Amino acid sequence: MKNPSEINSKNIFEIILQLGLVFLVLAFCAKLLSPFVMPVLWAIIFAIILHPIYNFLQKKLKGRKSMASFLIISLILLLLFIPAFYFFSAVTSNVLDLKSQIETNTLKIHAPTQKIKDWPIIGNKLYDFLYATSTNLKQAMIDYREPIVEISKKVAGSVVSSAVGFLQIILSIIIAGVFLVSSSAQKLATNFIMRIAGSRGEEILNISTSTVQQVVKGIIGVAIIQTIIQAVGLFLCGVPFAGILTLLCFMLSIIQIGPILVNIGVIIYLFSTGDSNTAAIFWTVYFLLSGLSDNVLKPILLGKGAVVPMLVIFLGVIGGFIMSGFIGMFIGPIVFSIGYKLFSSWLEDLPENY
């Protein structure tokens, strides 16, 4: 007869071996799926955003789910490609024009006015830089070569990153169309959350879907509206390379900095080169109001219909972006909102004799 301690040791060894094999398989699967994590996460977010439209359209099409999904995805891709084509064409044209003018020595920069010297702190240095570029551009580029190269690398990196991100979004939208039609994918996601969260699974599902919709309206929507306002001013005031500046405004609005940095540069340019102070003052007021417009738009769009306070979503957006970049703007508020609800429930679950 075997010793009980030997049997227990054998059982423990078998359990450890089984767990090790399970973790090994899971790690291998995670390694295989790692290239698809970001597109799938985006696809889930897009599917949540598009689901109300999909439900409405499939009812109009008498339950033809595949047709409804195909129409939605095709329309979205069309709406993305047309403005993206014209936008990147404008940006490319501006960059090539700038390159051509620099190479042929035909780039003209207006001489700054003496008023700039009166500006506090940066007045003298800014005047020296603008005067140097207006009189001898090549020498100015040599003198300020290091900061110009550094800024150029960052801008080029941002453009390449934006192009890669755009292609990733296209792939995610196509996958989202599959998710909308596939009832098995929806059931799998629902069962997983219900399995993890138990009786609170439905509440967590509602929080997740609601938070994604609030972020889309309050962050992406505000960035688009603010960029449109900026673009109108940039193209009408006659500032050079308005296409590049518009792209920069959109990127700054997305990361919650806002277009204030661009606006400061544009205002300085208008006052240093414009003949009319009245026009410069008008555009200064316009760009200041445009830069502050998100303070009005965000409370309206970000908190409307939310199941958690607006501050929770906003902090989740900022923290998520700092931790994980653009995708963190969605994952961050979802996790933070769920944590907030769990914390609130714990506070409300007081002892009977309290």
Short mmCIF file of N, CA and C in Angstrom, two decimals, residues 13-78:
data_model
loop_
_atom_site.label_atom_id
_atom_site.label_comp_id
_atom_site.label_asym_id
_atom_site.label_seq_id
_atom_site.Cartn_x
_atom_site.Cartn_y
_atom_site.Cartn_z
N PHE A 13 2.44 17.19 -7.93
CA PHE A 13 3.31 17.28 -9.10
C PHE A 13 2.49 17.31 -10.40
N GLU A 14 1.45 16.45 -10.47
CA GLU A 14 0.61 16.40 -11.67
C GLU A 14 -0.14 17.71 -11.87
N ILE A 15 -0.62 18.29 -10.78
CA ILE A 15 -1.33 19.57 -10.87
C ILE A 15 -0.39 20.67 -11.36
N ILE A 16 0.83 20.70 -10.80
CA ILE A 16 1.80 21.71 -11.24
C ILE A 16 2.13 21.53 -12.71
N LEU A 17 2.29 20.26 -13.14
CA LEU A 17 2.61 19.97 -14.54
C LEU A 17 1.46 20.42 -15.45
N GLN A 18 0.23 20.13 -15.05
CA GLN A 18 -0.94 20.52 -15.84
C GLN A 18 -1.06 22.04 -15.94
N LEU A 19 -0.88 22.73 -14.81
CA LEU A 19 -0.94 24.19 -14.82
C LEU A 19 0.18 24.78 -15.68
N GLY A 20 1.36 24.17 -15.58
CA GLY A 20 2.47 24.65 -16.40
C GLY A 20 2.17 24.53 -17.88
N LEU A 21 1.60 23.38 -18.28
CA LEU A 21 1.24 23.19 -19.68
C LEU A 21 0.16 24.17 -20.12
N VAL A 22 -0.83 24.41 -19.23
CA VAL A 22 -1.90 25.35 -19.56
C VAL A 22 -1.34 26.75 -19.77
N PHE A 23 -0.47 27.20 -18.85
CA PHE A 23 0.13 28.53 -18.98
C PHE A 23 1.02 28.62 -20.21
N LEU A 24 1.70 27.51 -20.53
CA LEU A 24 2.56 27.49 -21.72
C LEU A 24 1.72 27.66 -22.99
N VAL A 25 0.60 26.95 -23.06
CA VAL A 25 -0.30 27.08 -24.21
C VAL A 25 -0.86 28.50 -24.30
N LEU A 26 -1.29 29.04 -23.14
CA LEU A 26 -1.84 30.40 -23.13
C LEU A 26 -0.80 31.42 -23.56
N ALA A 27 0.43 31.26 -23.08
CA ALA A 27 1.50 32.20 -23.46
C ALA A 27 1.79 32.10 -24.96
N PHE A 28 1.78 30.88 -25.49
CA PHE A 28 2.03 30.70 -26.93
C PHE A 28 0.91 31.33 -27.75
N CYS A 29 -0.33 31.13 -27.31
CA CYS A 29 -1.48 31.74 -28.01
C CYS A 29 -1.41 33.26 -27.96
N ALA A 30 -1.03 33.79 -26.79
CA ALA A 30 -0.90 35.24 -26.65
C ALA A 30 0.18 35.78 -27.58
N LYS A 31 1.28 35.03 -27.72
CA LYS A 31 2.36 35.44 -28.62
C LYS A 31 1.88 35.45 -30.07
N LEU A 32 1.10 34.44 -30.45
CA LEU A 32 0.58 34.37 -31.82
C LEU A 32 -0.40 35.50 -32.12
N LEU A 33 -1.20 35.86 -31.12
CA LEU A 33 -2.24 36.86 -31.33
C LEU A 33 -1.78 38.28 -31.08
N SER A 34 -0.57 38.48 -30.54
CA SER A 34 -0.11 39.82 -30.18
C SER A 34 -0.14 40.82 -31.34
N PRO A 35 0.18 40.42 -32.60
CA PRO A 35 0.09 41.42 -33.68
C PRO A 35 -1.32 41.90 -33.97
N PHE A 36 -2.32 41.10 -33.51
CA PHE A 36 -3.70 41.43 -33.83
C PHE A 36 -4.45 42.08 -32.66
N VAL A 37 -3.73 42.29 -31.54
CA VAL A 37 -4.41 42.81 -30.35
C VAL A 37 -4.98 44.20 -30.61
N MET A 38 -4.14 45.10 -31.13
CA MET A 38 -4.58 46.48 -31.34
C MET A 38 -5.72 46.58 -32.37
N PRO A 39 -5.59 45.94 -33.55
CA PRO A 39 -6.72 46.00 -34.49
C PRO A 39 -8.02 45.42 -33.91
N VAL A 40 -7.91 44.34 -33.13
CA VAL A 40 -9.11 43.73 -32.56
C VAL A 40 -9.73 44.64 -31.50
N LEU A 41 -8.86 45.26 -30.66
CA LEU A 41 -9.39 46.20 -29.66
C LEU A 41 -10.12 47.36 -30.34
N TRP A 42 -9.51 47.91 -31.39
CA TRP A 42 -10.18 48.97 -32.13
C TRP A 42 -11.46 48.48 -32.76
N ALA A 43 -11.44 47.24 -33.27
CA ALA A 43 -12.64 46.68 -33.89
C ALA A 43 -13.79 46.56 -32.89
N ILE A 44 -13.45 46.15 -31.67
CA ILE A 44 -14.48 46.06 -30.62
C ILE A 44 -15.06 47.44 -30.33
N ILE A 45 -14.17 48.45 -30.24
CA ILE A 45 -14.63 49.81 -29.98
C ILE A 45 -15.53 50.31 -31.11
N PHE A 46 -15.11 50.08 -32.35
CA PHE A 46 -15.93 50.51 -33.50
C PHE A 46 -17.26 49.77 -33.53
N ALA A 47 -17.24 48.47 -33.18
CA ALA A 47 -18.48 47.70 -33.18
C ALA A 47 -19.48 48.25 -32.15
N ILE A 48 -18.95 48.65 -30.99
CA ILE A 48 -19.82 49.25 -29.97
C ILE A 48 -20.41 50.57 -30.46
N ILE A 49 -19.58 51.37 -31.13
CA ILE A 49 -20.04 52.67 -31.63
C ILE A 49 -21.10 52.51 -32.71
N LEU A 50 -20.88 51.53 -33.59
CA LEU A 50 -21.74 51.38 -34.77
C LEU A 50 -22.97 50.51 -34.51
N HIS A 51 -23.02 49.85 -33.37
CA HIS A 51 -24.11 48.89 -33.13
C HIS A 51 -25.51 49.53 -33.19
N PRO A 52 -25.73 50.72 -32.61
CA PRO A 52 -27.07 51.32 -32.74
C PRO A 52 -27.46 51.60 -34.20
N ILE A 53 -26.51 52.07 -35.00
CA ILE A 53 -26.79 52.32 -36.42
C ILE A 53 -27.06 51.01 -37.13
N TYR A 54 -26.30 49.98 -36.78
CA TYR A 54 -26.47 48.66 -37.40
C TYR A 54 -27.85 48.10 -37.09
N ASN A 55 -28.30 48.20 -35.84
CA ASN A 55 -29.63 47.71 -35.47
C ASN A 55 -30.73 48.43 -36.26
N PHE A 56 -30.59 49.75 -36.37
CA PHE A 56 -31.59 50.53 -37.10
C PHE A 56 -31.63 50.13 -38.58
N LEU A 57 -30.46 49.97 -39.18
CA LEU A 57 -30.40 49.69 -40.61
C LEU A 57 -30.88 48.29 -40.94
N GLN A 58 -30.56 47.31 -40.11
CA GLN A 58 -30.98 45.95 -40.41
C GLN A 58 -32.50 45.80 -40.29
N LYS A 59 -33.11 46.60 -39.42
CA LYS A 59 -34.58 46.59 -39.35
C LYS A 59 -35.19 47.15 -40.62
N LYS A 60 -34.56 48.21 -41.15
CA LYS A 60 -35.04 48.80 -42.40
C LYS A 60 -34.85 47.83 -43.58
N LEU A 61 -33.82 46.99 -43.49
CA LEU A 61 -33.53 46.03 -44.56
C LEU A 61 -34.17 44.67 -44.30
N LYS A 62 -35.12 44.63 -43.37
CA LYS A 62 -35.88 43.42 -43.06
C LYS A 62 -34.99 42.27 -42.59
N GLY A 63 -34.06 42.61 -41.69
CA GLY A 63 -33.25 41.59 -41.04
C GLY A 63 -32.04 41.12 -41.81
N ARG A 64 -31.69 41.76 -42.92
CA ARG A 64 -30.50 41.35 -43.69
C ARG A 64 -29.25 41.93 -43.03
N LYS A 65 -28.69 41.16 -42.12
CA LYS A 65 -27.58 41.65 -41.29
C LYS A 65 -26.32 41.91 -42.11
N SER A 66 -25.98 40.99 -43.00
CA SER A 66 -24.76 41.16 -43.80
C SER A 66 -24.82 42.40 -44.67
N MET A 67 -25.98 42.65 -45.26
CA MET A 67 -26.14 43.84 -46.10
C MET A 67 -26.02 45.11 -45.28
N ALA A 68 -26.62 45.11 -44.08
CA ALA A 68 -26.56 46.29 -43.22
C ALA A 68 -25.11 46.58 -42.82
N SER A 69 -24.37 45.53 -42.43
CA SER A 69 -22.97 45.71 -42.06
C SER A 69 -22.14 46.18 -43.24
N PHE A 70 -22.37 45.59 -44.42
CA PHE A 70 -21.60 45.97 -45.61
C PHE A 70 -21.83 47.43 -45.97
N LEU A 71 -23.06 47.88 -45.90
CA LEU A 71 -23.38 49.27 -46.24
C LEU A 71 -22.71 50.24 -45.26
N ILE A 72 -22.77 49.92 -43.97
CA ILE A 72 -22.18 50.80 -42.96
C ILE A 72 -20.66 50.90 -43.14
N ILE A 73 -20.00 49.74 -43.27
CA ILE A 73 -18.54 49.73 -43.40
C ILE A 73 -18.09 50.41 -44.70
N SER A 74 -18.83 50.16 -45.79
CA SER A 74 -18.47 50.78 -47.07
C SER A 74 -18.59 52.30 -46.99
N LEU A 75 -19.67 52.78 -46.37
CA LEU A 75 -19.87 54.22 -46.24
C LEU A 75 -18.78 54.85 -45.38
N ILE A 76 -18.43 54.18 -44.28
CA ILE A 76 -17.39 54.72 -43.39
C ILE A 76 -16.04 54.79 -44.11
N LEU A 77 -15.69 53.72 -44.83
CA LEU A 77 -14.43 53.70 -45.57
C LEU A 77 -14.40 54.80 -46.63
N LEU A 78 -15.54 55.01 -47.28
CA LEU A 78 -15.62 56.06 -48.30
C LEU A 78 -15.44 57.43 -47.66
#
